[in-house]
mmCIF file of C-alpha atoms in Angstrom:
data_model
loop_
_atom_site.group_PDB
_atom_site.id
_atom_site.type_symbol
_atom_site.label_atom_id
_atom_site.label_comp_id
_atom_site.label_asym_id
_atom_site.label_seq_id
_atom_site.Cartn_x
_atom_site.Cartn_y
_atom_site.Cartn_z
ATOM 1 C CA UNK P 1 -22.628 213.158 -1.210
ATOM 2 C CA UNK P 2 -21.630 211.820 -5.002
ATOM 3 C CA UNK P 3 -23.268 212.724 -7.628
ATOM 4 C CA UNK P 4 -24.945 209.683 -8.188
ATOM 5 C CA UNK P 5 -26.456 209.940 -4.471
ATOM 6 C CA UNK P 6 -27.280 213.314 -5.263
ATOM 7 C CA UNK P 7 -29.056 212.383 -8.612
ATOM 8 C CA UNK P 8 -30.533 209.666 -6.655
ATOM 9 C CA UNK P 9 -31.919 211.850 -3.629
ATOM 10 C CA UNK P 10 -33.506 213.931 -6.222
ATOM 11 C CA UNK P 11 -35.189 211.486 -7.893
ATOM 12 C CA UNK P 12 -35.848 209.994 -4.266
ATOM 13 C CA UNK P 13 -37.654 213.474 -2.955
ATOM 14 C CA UNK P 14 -39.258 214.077 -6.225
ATOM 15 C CA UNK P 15 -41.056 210.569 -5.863
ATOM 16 C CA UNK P 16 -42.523 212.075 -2.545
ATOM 17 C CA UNK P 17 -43.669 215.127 -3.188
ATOM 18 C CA UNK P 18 -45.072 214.811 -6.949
ATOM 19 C CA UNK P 19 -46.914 211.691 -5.092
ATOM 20 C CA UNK P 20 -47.897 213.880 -1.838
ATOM 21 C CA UNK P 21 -48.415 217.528 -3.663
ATOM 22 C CA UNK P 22 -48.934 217.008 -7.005
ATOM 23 C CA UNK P 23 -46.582 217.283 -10.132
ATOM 24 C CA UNK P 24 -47.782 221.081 -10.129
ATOM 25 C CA UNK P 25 -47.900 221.905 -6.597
ATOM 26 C CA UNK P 26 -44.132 221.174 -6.520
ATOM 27 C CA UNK P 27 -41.249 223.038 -7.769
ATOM 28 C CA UNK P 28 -37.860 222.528 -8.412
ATOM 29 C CA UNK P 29 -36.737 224.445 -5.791
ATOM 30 C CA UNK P 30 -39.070 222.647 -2.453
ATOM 31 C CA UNK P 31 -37.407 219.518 -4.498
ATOM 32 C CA UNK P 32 -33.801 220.524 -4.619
ATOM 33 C CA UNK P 33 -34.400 221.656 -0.524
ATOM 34 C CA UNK P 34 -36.169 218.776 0.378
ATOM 35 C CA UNK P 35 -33.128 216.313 -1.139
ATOM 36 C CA UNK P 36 -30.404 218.527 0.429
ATOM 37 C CA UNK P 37 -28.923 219.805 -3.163
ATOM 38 C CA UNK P 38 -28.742 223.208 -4.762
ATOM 39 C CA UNK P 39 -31.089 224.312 -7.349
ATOM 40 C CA UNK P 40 -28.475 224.480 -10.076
ATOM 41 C CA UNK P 41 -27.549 220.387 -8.607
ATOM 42 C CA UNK P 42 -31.220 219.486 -9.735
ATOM 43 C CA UNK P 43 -30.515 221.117 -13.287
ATOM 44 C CA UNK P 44 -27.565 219.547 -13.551
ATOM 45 C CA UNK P 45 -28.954 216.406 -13.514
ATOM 46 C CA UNK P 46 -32.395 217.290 -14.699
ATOM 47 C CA UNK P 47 -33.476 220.431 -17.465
ATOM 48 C CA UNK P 48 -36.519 220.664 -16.163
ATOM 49 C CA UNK P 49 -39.183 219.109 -13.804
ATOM 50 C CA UNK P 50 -40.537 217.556 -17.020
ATOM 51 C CA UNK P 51 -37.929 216.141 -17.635
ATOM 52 C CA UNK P 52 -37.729 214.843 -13.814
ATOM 53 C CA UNK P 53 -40.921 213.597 -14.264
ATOM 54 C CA UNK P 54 -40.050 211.898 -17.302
ATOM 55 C CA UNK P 55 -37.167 211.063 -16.161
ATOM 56 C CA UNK P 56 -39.103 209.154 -12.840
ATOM 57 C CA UNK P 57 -41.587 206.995 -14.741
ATOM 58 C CA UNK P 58 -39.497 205.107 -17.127
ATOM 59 C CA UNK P 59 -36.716 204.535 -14.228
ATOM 60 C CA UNK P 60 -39.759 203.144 -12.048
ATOM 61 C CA UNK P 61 -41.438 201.317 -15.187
ATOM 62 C CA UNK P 62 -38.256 199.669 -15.722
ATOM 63 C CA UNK P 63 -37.712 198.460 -12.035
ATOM 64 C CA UNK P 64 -41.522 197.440 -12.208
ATOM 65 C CA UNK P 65 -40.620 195.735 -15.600
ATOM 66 C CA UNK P 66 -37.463 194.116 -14.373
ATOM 67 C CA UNK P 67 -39.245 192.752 -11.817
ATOM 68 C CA UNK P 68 -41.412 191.002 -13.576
ATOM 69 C CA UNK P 69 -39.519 189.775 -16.455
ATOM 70 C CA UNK P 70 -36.945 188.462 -13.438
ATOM 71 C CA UNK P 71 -40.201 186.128 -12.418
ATOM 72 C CA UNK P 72 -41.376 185.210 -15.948
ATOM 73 C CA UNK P 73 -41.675 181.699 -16.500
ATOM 74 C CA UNK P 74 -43.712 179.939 -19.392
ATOM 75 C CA UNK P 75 -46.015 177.194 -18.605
ATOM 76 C CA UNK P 76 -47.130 176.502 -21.984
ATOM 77 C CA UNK P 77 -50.551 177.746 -20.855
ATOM 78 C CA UNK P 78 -51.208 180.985 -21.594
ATOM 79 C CA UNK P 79 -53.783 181.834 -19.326
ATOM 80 C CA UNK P 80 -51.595 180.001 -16.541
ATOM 81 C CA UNK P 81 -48.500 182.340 -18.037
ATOM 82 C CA UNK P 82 -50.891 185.439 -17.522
ATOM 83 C CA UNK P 83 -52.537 184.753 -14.255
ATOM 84 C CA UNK P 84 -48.633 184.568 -12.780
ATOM 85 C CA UNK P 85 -47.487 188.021 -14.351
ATOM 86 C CA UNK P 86 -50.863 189.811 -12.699
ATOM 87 C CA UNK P 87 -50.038 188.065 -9.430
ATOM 88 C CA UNK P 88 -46.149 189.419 -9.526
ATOM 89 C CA UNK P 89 -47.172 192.750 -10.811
ATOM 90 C CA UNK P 90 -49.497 193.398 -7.911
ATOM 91 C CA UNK P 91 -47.524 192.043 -5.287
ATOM 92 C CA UNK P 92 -44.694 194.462 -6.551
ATOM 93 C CA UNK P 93 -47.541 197.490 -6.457
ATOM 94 C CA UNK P 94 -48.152 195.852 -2.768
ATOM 95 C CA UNK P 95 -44.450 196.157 -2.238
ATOM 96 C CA UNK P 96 -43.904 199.375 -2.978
ATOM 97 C CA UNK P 97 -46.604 201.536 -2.474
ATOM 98 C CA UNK P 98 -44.880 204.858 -3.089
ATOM 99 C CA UNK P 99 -44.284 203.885 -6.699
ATOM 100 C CA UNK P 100 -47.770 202.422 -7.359
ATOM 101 C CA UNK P 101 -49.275 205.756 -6.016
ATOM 102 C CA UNK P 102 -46.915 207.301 -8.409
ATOM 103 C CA UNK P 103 -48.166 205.336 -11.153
ATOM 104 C CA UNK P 104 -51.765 205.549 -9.940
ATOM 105 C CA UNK P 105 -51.733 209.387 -10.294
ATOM 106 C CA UNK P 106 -49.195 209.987 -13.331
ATOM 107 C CA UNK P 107 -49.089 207.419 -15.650
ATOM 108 C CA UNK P 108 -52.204 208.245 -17.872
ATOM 109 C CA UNK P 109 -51.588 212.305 -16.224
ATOM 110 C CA UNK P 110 -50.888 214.945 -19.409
ATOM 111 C CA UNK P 111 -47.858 216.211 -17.222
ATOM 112 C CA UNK P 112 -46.080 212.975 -18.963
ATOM 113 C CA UNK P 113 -45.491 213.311 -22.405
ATOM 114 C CA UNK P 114 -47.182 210.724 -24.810
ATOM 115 C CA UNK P 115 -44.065 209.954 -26.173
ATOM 116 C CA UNK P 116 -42.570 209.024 -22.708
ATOM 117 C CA UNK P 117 -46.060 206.847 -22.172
ATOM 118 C CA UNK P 118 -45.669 204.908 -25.391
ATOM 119 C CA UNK P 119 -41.842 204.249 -24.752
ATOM 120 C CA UNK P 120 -43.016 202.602 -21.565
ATOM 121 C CA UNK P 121 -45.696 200.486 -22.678
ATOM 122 C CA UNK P 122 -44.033 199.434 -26.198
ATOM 123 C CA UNK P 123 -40.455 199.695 -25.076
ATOM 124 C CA UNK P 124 -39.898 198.406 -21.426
ATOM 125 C CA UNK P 125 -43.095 196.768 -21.433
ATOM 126 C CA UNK P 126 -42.746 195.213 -24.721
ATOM 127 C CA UNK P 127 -43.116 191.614 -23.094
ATOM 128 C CA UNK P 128 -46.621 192.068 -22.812
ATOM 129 C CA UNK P 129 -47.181 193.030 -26.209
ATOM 130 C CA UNK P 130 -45.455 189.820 -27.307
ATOM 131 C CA UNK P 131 -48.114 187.848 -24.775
ATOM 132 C CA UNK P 132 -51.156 189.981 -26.388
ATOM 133 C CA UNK P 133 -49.825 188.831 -29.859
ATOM 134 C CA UNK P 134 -49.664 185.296 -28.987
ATOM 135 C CA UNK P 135 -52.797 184.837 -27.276
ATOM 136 C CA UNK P 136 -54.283 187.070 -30.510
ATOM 137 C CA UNK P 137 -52.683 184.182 -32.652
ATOM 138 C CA UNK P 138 -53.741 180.876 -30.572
ATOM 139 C CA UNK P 139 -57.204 182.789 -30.696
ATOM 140 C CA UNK P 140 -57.771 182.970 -27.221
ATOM 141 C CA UNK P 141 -57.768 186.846 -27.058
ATOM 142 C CA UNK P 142 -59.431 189.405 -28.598
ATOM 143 C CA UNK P 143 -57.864 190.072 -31.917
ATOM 144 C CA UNK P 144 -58.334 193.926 -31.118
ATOM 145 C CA UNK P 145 -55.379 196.917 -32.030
ATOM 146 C CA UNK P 146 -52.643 196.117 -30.155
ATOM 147 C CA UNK P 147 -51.869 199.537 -28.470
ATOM 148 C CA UNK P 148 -55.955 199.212 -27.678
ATOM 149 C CA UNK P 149 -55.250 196.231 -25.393
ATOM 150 C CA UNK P 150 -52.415 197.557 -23.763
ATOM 151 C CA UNK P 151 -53.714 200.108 -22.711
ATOM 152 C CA UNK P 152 -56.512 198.379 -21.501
ATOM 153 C CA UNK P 153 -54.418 196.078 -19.808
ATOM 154 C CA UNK P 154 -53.028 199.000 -17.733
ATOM 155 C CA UNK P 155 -56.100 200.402 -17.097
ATOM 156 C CA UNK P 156 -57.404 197.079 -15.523
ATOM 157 C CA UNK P 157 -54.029 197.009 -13.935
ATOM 158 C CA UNK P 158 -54.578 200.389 -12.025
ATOM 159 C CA UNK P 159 -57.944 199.632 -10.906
ATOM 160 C CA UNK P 160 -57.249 196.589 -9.283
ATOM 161 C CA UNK P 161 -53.797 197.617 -7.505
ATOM 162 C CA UNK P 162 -56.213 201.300 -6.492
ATOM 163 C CA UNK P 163 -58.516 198.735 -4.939
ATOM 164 C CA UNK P 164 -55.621 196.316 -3.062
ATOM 165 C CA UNK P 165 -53.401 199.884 -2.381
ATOM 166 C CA UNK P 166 -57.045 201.252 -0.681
ATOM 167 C CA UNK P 167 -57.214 197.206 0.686
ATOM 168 C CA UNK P 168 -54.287 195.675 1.458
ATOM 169 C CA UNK P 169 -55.634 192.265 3.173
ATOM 170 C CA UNK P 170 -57.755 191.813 -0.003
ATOM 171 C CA UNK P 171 -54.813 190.554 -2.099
ATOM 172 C CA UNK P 172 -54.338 187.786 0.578
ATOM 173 C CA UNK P 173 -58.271 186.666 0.617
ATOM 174 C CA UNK P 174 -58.019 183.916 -2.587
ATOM 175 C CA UNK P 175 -61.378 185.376 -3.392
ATOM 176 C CA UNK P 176 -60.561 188.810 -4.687
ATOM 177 C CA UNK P 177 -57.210 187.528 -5.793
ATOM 178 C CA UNK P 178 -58.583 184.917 -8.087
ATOM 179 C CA UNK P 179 -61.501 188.129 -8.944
ATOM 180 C CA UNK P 180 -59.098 190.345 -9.410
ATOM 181 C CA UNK P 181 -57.797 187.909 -12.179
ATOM 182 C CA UNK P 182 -60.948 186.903 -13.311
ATOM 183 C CA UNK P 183 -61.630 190.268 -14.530
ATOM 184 C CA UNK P 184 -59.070 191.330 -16.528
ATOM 185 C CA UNK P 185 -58.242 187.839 -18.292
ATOM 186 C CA UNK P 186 -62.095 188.325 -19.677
ATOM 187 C CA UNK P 187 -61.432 191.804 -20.666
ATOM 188 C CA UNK P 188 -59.231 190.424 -23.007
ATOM 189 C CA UNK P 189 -60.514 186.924 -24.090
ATOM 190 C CA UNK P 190 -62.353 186.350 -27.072
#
């Protein structure tokens, strides 16, 4: 195995078992075992689990953010704009269910440093700080602190992909996908 498949199957296992045991619960070495590397492999790569974990979030907050800046497309109506990046963002939770379970448990978790949260939200997902901003200058949102409505924005985020992870044929009934919407757009509106 390279390195880089090494690296990878570490990242790979870790994924797993933070998401089935618990950041805590799991230690380097059940990590380093379960991926098929040595111990000293994993610290190669890695210092320490928290910086694994670390590590894990902003690589899958950048593949979640790639994948929807790859589908971005401006409509000149912001609400239209909006309703197509919630629809993309939840079909990628849908997608990959793994990853949204890891978000769903770890992204507002202490065992991630604030400074690792706050690189994610104004860093890779600096895109939707840009929309907030606009929509806070047309006057159609809430002209509330910015970091205030981004997080709020992920926190309406998590509920609804917890309710379509828990309900998978949900996101395909028009009805709770135009709710699902519905709900966070007037969390945000003026």
């Amino acid at each position: 195995m390279s390195p880089i498949d090494k690296k990878q199957a570490i990242l790979d296992t870790a994924l797993t078992l933070f998401v089935s045991q618990g950041f805590y619960a799991t230690s380097t070495a059940s990590i380093a075992k379960t991926a098929g590397v040595a111990t000293g492999t994993l610290f190669h790569h890695f210092a320490s689990k928290d910086v694994l974990m670390n590590h894990l979030l902003i690589s899958i907050k950048q593949e979640f953010a790639s994948a929807i800046k790859s589908q971005m497309c401006s409509k000149g109506d912001l609400k239209l704009d909006a309703e197509h990046l919630w629809h993309v963002a939840i079909d990628w939770a849908i997608a990959n269910p793994l990853k949204q379970e890891f978000f769903q448990q770890y992204s507002m978790s202490p065992a991630i440093a604030t400074e690792v949260r706050e690189q994610a939200m104004n860093g890779i997902l600096s895109f939707m700080g840009e929309l907030i901003i606009q929509g806070q200058k047309l006057g159609v949102l809430a002209n509330f602190p910015l970091s205030l409505m981004l997080e709020g924005c992920h926190g309406q985020y998590l509920a609804a992909t917890r309710y379509f992870l828990d309900h998978p044929d949900r996101w395909n009934d028009v009805t709770h996908k135009q709710a699902s919407f519905s709900m966070f757009w007037n969390a945000m509106k003026t």
